[in-house]
PDB file of C-alpha atoms in Angstrom:
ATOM      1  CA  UNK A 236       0.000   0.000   0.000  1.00 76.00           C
ATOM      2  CA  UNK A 237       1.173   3.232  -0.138  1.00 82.00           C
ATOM      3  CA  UNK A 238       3.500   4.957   2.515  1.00 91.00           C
ATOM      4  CA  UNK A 239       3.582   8.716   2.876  1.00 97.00           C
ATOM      5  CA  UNK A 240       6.533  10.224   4.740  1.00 98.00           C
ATOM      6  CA  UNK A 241       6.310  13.740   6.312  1.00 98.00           C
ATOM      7  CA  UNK A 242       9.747  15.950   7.924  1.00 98.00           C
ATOM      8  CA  UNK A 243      10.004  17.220   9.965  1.00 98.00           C
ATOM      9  CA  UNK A 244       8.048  16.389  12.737  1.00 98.00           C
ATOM     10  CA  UNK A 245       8.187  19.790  14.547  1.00 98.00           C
ATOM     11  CA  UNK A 246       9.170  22.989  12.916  1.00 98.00           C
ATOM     12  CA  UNK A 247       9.720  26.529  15.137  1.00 98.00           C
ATOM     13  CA  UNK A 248      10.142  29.923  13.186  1.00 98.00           C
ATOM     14  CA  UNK A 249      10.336  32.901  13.823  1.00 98.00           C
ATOM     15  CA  UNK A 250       7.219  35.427  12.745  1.00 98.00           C
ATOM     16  CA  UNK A 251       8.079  36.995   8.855  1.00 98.00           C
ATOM     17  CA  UNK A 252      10.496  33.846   7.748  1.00 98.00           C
ATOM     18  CA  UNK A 253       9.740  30.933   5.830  1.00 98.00           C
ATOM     19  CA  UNK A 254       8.664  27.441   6.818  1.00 98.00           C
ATOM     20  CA  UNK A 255       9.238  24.355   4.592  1.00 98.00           C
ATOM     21  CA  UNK A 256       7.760  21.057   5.319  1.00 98.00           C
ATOM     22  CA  UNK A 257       8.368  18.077   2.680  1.00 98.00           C
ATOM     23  CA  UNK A 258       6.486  14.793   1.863  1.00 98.00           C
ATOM     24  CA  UNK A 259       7.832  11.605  -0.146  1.00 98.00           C
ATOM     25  CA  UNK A 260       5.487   8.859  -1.283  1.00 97.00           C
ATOM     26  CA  UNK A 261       5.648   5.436  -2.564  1.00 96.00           C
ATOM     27  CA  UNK A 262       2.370   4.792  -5.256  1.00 94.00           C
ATOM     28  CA  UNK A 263       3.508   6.064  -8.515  1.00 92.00           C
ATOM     29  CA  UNK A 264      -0.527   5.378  -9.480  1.00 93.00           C
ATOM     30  CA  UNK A 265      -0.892   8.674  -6.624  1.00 95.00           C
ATOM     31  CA  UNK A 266      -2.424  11.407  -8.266  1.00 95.00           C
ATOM     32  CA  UNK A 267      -3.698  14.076  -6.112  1.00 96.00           C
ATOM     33  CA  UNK A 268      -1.583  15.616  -2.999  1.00 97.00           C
ATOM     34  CA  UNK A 269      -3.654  17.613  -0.546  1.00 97.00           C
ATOM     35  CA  UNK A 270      -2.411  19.538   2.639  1.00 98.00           C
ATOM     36  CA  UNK A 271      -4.107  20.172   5.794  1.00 98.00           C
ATOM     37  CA  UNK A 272      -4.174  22.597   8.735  1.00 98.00           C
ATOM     38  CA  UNK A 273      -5.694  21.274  11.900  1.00 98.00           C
ATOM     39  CA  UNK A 274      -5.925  22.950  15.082  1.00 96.00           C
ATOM     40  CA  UNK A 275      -5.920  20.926  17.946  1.00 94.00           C
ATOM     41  CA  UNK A 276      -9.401  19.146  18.412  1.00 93.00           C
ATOM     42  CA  UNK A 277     -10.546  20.689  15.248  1.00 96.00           C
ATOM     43  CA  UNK A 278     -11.243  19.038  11.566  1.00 97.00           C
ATOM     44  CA  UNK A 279      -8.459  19.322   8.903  1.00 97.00           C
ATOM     45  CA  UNK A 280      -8.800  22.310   6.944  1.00 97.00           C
ATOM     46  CA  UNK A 281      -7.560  21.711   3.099  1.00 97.00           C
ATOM     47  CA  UNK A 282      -5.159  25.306   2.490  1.00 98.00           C
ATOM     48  CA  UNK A 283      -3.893  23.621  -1.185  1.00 97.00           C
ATOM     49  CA  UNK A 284      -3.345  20.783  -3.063  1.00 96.00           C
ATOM     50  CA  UNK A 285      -1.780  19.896  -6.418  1.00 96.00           C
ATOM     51  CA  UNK A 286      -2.509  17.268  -8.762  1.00 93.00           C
ATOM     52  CA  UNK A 287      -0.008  14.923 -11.058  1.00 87.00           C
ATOM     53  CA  UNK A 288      -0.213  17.312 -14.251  1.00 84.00           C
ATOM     54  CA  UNK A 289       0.690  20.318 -12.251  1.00 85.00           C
ATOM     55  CA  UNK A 290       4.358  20.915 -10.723  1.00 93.00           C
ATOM     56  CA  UNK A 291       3.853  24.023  -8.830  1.00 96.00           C
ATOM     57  CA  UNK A 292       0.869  25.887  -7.559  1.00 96.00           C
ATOM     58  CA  UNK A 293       0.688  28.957  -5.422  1.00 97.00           C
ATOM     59  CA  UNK A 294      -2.806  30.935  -2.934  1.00 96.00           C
ATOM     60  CA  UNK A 295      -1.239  34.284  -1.731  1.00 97.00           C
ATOM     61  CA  UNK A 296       1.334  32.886   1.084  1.00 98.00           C
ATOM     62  CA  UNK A 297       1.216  29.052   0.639  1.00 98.00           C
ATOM     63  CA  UNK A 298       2.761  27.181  -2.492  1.00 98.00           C
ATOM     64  CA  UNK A 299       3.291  23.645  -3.040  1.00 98.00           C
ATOM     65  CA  UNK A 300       5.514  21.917  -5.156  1.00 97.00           C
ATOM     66  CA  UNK A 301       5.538  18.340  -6.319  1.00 97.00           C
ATOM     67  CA  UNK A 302       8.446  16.198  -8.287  1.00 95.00           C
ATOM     68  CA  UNK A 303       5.936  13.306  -9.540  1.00 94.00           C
ATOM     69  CA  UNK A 304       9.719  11.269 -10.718  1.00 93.00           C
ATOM     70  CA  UNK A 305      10.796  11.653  -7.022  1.00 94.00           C
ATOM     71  CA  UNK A 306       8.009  11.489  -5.597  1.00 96.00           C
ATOM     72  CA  UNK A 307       8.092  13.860  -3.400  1.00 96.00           C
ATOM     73  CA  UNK A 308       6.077  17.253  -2.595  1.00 97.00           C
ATOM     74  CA  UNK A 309       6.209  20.255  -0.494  1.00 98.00           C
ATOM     75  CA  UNK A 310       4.818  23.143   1.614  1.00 98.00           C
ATOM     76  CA  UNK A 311       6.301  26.550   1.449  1.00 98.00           C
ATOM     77  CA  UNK A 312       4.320  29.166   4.076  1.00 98.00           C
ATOM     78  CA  UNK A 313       6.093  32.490   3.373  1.00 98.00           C
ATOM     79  CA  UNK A 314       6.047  35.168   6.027  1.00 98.00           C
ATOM     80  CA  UNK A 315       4.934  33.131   8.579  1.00 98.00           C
ATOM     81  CA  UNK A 316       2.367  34.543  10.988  1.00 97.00           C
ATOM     82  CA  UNK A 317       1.056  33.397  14.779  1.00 96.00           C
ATOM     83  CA  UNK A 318      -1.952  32.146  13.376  1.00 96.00           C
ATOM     84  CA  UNK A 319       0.108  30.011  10.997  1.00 98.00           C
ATOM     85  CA  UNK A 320       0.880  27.665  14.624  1.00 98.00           C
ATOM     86  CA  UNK A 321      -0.774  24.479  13.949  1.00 98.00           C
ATOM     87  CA  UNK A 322      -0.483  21.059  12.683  1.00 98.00           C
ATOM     88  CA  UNK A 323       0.040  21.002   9.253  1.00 98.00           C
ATOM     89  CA  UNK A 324      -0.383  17.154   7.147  1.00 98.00           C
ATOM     90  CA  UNK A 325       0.169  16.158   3.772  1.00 98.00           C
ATOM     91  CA  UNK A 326      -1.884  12.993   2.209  1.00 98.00           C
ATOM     92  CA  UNK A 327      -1.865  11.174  -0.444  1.00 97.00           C
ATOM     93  CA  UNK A 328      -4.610   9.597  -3.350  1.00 95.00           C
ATOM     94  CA  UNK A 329      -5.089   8.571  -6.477  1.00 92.00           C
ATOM     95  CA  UNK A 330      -7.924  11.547  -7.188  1.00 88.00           C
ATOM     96  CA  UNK A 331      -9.427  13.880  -4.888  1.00 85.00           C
ATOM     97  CA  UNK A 332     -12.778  11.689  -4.613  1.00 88.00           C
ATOM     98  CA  UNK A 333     -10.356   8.736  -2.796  1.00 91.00           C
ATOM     99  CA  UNK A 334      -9.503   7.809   0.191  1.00 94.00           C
ATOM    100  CA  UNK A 335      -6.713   9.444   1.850  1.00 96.00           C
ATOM    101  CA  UNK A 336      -3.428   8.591   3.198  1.00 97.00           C
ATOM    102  CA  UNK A 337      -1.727  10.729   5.577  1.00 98.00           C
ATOM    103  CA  UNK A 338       1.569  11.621   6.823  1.00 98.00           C
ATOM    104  CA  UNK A 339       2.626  11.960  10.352  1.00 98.00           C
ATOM    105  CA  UNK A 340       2.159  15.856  10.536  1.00 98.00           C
ATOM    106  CA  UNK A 341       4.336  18.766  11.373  1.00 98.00           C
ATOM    107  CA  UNK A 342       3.656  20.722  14.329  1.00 98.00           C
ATOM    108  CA  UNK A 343       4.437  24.629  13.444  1.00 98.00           C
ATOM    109  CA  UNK A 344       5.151  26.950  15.790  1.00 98.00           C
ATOM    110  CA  UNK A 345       5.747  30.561  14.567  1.00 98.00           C
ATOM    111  CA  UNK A 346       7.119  32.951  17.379  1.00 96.00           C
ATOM    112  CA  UNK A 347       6.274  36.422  17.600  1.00 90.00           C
TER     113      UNK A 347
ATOM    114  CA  UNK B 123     -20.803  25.011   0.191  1.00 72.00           C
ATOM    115  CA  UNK B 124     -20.391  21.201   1.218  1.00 84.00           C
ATOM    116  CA  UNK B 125     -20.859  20.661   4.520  1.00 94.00           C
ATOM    117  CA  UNK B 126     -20.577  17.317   6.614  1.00 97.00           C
ATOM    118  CA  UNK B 127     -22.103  16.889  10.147  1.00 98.00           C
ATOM    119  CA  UNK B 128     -20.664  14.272  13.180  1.00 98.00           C
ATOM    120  CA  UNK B 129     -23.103  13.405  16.013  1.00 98.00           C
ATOM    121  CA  UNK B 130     -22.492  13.051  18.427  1.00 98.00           C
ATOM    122  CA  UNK B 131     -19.245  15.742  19.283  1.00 98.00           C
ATOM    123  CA  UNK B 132     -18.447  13.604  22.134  1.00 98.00           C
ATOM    124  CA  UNK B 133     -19.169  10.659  23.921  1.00 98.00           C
ATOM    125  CA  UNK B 134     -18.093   8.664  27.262  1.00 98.00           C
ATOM    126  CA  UNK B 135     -19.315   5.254  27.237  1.00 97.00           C
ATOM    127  CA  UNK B 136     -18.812   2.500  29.606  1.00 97.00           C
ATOM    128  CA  UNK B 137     -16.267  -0.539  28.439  1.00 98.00           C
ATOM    129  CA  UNK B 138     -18.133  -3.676  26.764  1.00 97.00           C
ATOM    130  CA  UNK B 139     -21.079  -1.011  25.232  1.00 97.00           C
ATOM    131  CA  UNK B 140     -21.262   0.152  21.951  1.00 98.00           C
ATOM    132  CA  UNK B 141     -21.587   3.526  20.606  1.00 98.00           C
ATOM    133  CA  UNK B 142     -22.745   4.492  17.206  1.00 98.00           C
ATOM    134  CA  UNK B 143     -21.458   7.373  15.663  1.00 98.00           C
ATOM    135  CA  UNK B 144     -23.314   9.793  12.728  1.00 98.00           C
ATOM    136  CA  UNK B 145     -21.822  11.460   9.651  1.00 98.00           C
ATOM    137  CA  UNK B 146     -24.089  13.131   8.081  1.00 97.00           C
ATOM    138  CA  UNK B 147     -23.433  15.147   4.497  1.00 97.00           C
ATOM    139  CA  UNK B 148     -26.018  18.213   5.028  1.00 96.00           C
ATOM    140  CA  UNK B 149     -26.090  19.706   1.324  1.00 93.00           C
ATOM    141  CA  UNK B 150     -24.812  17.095  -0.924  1.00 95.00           C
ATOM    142  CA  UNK B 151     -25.416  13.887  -1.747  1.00 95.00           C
ATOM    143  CA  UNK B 152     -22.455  11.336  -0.835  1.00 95.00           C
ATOM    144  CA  UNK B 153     -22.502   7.678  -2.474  1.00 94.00           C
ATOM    145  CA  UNK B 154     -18.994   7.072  -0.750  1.00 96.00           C
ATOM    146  CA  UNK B 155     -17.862   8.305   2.660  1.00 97.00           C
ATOM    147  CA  UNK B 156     -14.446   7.674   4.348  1.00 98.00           C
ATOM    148  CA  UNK B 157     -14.221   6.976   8.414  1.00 98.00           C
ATOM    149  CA  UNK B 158     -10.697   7.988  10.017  1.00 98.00           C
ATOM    150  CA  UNK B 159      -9.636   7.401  13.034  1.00 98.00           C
ATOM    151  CA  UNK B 160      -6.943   9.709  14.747  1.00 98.00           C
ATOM    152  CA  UNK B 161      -5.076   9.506  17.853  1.00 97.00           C
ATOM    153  CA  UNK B 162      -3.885  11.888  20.720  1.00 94.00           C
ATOM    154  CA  UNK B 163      -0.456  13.683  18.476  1.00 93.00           C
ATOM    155  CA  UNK B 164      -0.779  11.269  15.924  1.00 96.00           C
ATOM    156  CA  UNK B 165      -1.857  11.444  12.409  1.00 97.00           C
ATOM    157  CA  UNK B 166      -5.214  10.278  10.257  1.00 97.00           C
ATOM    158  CA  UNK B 167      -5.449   6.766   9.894  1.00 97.00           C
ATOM    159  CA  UNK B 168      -8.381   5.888   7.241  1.00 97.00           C
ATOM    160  CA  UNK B 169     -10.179   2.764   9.005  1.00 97.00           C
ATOM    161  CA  UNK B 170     -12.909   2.337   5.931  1.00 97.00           C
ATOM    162  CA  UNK B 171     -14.593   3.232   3.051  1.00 97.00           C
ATOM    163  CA  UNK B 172     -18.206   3.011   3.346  1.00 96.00           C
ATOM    164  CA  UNK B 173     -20.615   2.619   0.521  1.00 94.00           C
ATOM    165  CA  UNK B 174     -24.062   3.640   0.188  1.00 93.00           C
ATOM    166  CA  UNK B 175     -25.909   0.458  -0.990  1.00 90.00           C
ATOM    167  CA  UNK B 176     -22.976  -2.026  -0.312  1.00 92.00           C
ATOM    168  CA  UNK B 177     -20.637  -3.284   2.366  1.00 94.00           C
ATOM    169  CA  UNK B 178     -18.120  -1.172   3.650  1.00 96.00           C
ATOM    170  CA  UNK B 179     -14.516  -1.712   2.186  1.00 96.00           C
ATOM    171  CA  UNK B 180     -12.252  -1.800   5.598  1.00 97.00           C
ATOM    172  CA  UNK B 181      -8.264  -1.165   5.566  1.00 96.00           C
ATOM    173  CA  UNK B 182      -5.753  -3.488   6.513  1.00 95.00           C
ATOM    174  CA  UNK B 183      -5.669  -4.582  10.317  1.00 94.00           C
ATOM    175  CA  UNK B 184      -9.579  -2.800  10.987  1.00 96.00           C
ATOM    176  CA  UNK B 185     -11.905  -5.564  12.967  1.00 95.00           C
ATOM    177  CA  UNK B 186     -14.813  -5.232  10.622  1.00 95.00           C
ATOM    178  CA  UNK B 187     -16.674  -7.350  13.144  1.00 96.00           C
ATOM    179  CA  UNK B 188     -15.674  -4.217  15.681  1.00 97.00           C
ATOM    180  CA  UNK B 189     -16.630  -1.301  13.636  1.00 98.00           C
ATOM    181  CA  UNK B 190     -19.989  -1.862  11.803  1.00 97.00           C
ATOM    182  CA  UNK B 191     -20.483   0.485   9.510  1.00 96.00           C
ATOM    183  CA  UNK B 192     -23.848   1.360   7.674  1.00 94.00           C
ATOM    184  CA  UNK B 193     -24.205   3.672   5.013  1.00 95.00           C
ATOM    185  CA  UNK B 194     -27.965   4.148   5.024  1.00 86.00           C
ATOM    186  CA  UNK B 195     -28.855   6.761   2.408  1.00 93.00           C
ATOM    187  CA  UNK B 196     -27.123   9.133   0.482  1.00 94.00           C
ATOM    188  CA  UNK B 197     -26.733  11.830   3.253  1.00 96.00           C
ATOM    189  CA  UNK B 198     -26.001   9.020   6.131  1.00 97.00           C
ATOM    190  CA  UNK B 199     -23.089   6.891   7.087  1.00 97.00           C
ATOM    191  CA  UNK B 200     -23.075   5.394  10.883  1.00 97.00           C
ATOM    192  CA  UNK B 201     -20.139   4.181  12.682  1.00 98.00           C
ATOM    193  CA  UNK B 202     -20.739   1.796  15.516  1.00 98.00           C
ATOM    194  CA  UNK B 203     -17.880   0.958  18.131  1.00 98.00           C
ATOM    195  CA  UNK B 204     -19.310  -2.670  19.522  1.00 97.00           C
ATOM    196  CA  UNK B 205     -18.072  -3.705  22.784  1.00 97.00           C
ATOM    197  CA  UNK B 206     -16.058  -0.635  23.165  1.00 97.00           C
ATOM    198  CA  UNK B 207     -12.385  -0.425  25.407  1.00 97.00           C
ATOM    199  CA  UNK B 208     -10.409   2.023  26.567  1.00 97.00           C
ATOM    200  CA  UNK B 209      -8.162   1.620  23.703  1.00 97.00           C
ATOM    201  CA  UNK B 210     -10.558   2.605  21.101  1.00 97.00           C
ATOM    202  CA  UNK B 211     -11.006   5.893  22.863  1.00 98.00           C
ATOM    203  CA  UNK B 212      -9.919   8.102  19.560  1.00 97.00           C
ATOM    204  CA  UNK B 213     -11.078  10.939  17.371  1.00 98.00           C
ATOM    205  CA  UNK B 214     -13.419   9.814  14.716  1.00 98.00           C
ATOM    206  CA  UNK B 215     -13.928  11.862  12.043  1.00 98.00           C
ATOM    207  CA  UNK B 216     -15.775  11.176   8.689  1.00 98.00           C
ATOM    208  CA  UNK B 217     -15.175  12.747   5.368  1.00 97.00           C
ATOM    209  CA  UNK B 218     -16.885  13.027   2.105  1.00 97.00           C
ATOM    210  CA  UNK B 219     -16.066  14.226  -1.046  1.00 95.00           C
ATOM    211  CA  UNK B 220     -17.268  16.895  -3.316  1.00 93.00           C
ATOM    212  CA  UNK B 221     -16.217  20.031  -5.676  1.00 86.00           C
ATOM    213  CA  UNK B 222     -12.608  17.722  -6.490  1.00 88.00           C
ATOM    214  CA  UNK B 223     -12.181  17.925  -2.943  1.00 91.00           C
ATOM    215  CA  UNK B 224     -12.623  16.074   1.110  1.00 95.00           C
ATOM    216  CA  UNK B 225     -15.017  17.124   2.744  1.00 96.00           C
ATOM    217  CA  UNK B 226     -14.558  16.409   6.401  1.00 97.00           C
ATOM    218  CA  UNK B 227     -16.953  15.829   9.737  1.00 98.00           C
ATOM    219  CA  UNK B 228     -15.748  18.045  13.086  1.00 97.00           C
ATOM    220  CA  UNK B 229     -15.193  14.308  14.536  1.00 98.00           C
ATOM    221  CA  UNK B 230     -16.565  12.924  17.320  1.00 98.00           C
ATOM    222  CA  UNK B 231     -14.329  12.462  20.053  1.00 98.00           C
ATOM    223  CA  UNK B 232     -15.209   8.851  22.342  1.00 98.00           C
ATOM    224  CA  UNK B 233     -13.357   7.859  25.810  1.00 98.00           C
ATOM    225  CA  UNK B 234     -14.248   4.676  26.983  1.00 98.00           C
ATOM    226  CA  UNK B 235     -14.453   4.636  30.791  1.00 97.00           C
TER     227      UNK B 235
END
């Protein structure tokens, strides 16, 4: 099945700089790479995803990028705010009606 | 919108009864819904697809006998812990897709006493 890897595990910056967080996977038949926010006790809030025919797509401060030979994918959050702190997971499907696998998450913490 | 309802928010059950567990999709019609299962600092772990008019597709190491799940219209999927343990105290939360995208439940959030 497939295996989604997420680093790091805990990322702390500091308010205005940049935050990276990166995800491999192991289904070449993947097609469709979502993140989510979730604050604690709350429901996963999609902020972007990509799919397979795209390489790079950017909302405002958040961009994702995705090397489909690799197979591997990331999250770029420029100027980081306070409000950026939370848990942050990529997943994993073959479309966006599937079922999702998720990595391990990254807790953010962005310091005034 | 989409949006996709849990009931209950919480629950605290006794060990050895079962609690059943609603995700409802309040807007849109959902043929498939997915059940997750997520513990305290740890990630979403899909426990089953459920399927309206079929049997629920279960992943890998999921007691199928242990987590009934019904999908009883288009709008309705139920999840029901049987003979519940302190172990399975989790958050559950349900998602359903729509607009190329998941739609997910605010999870319901069980301790078993």
């Amino acid at each position: 099945g497939e295996n989604v890897e997420q680093h790091p595990s805990t990322l702390s910056v500091q308010e205005g700089d940049s935050a990276v967080i990166k995800c491999t996977y192991s289904d070449s038949a993947s097609n469709y790479f979502p993140w989510y926010k979730q604050e604690l006790g709350k429901r996963p809030q999609l902020i972007i995803d990509i799919r397979s025919n795209v390489g790079e797509k950017k909302d405002q401060r958040i961009a994702v990028t995705l090397n489909k030979t690799a197979k591997h994918f990331s999250l770029h959050i420029t100027e980081t705010q306070p409000e950026d702190s939370a848990v942050y997971f990529c997943a994993v499907s073959t479309d966006s009606w599937g079922k999702l696998q998720f990595g391990a998450g990254t807790q953010v913490v962005v310091t005034p | 919108g989409a949006v996709v309802s849990q009931h209950p928010s919480w629950v605290i059950c006794k060990s050895g009864t079962s609690v059943k567990i609603e995700c409802r999709s309040l807007d849109f019609q959902a043929t498939t819904m997915f059940w997750y299962r997520q513990f305290p600092k740890q990630s979403l772990m899909l426990m089953a697809t459920s399927n309206e008019g079929s049997k629920a597709t279960y992943e890998q190491g999921v007691e199928k006998d242990k987590f009934l799940i019904n999908h009883a219209s288009l709008t309705l999927s139920t999840l029901t812990v049987t003979s519940a343990h302190p172990e399975d105290s989790s958050f559950y939360i349900c998602s359903a897709p729509r607009y190329n995208e998941q739609f997910f439940g605010p999870g319901t959030r069980l301790t078993v006493l």
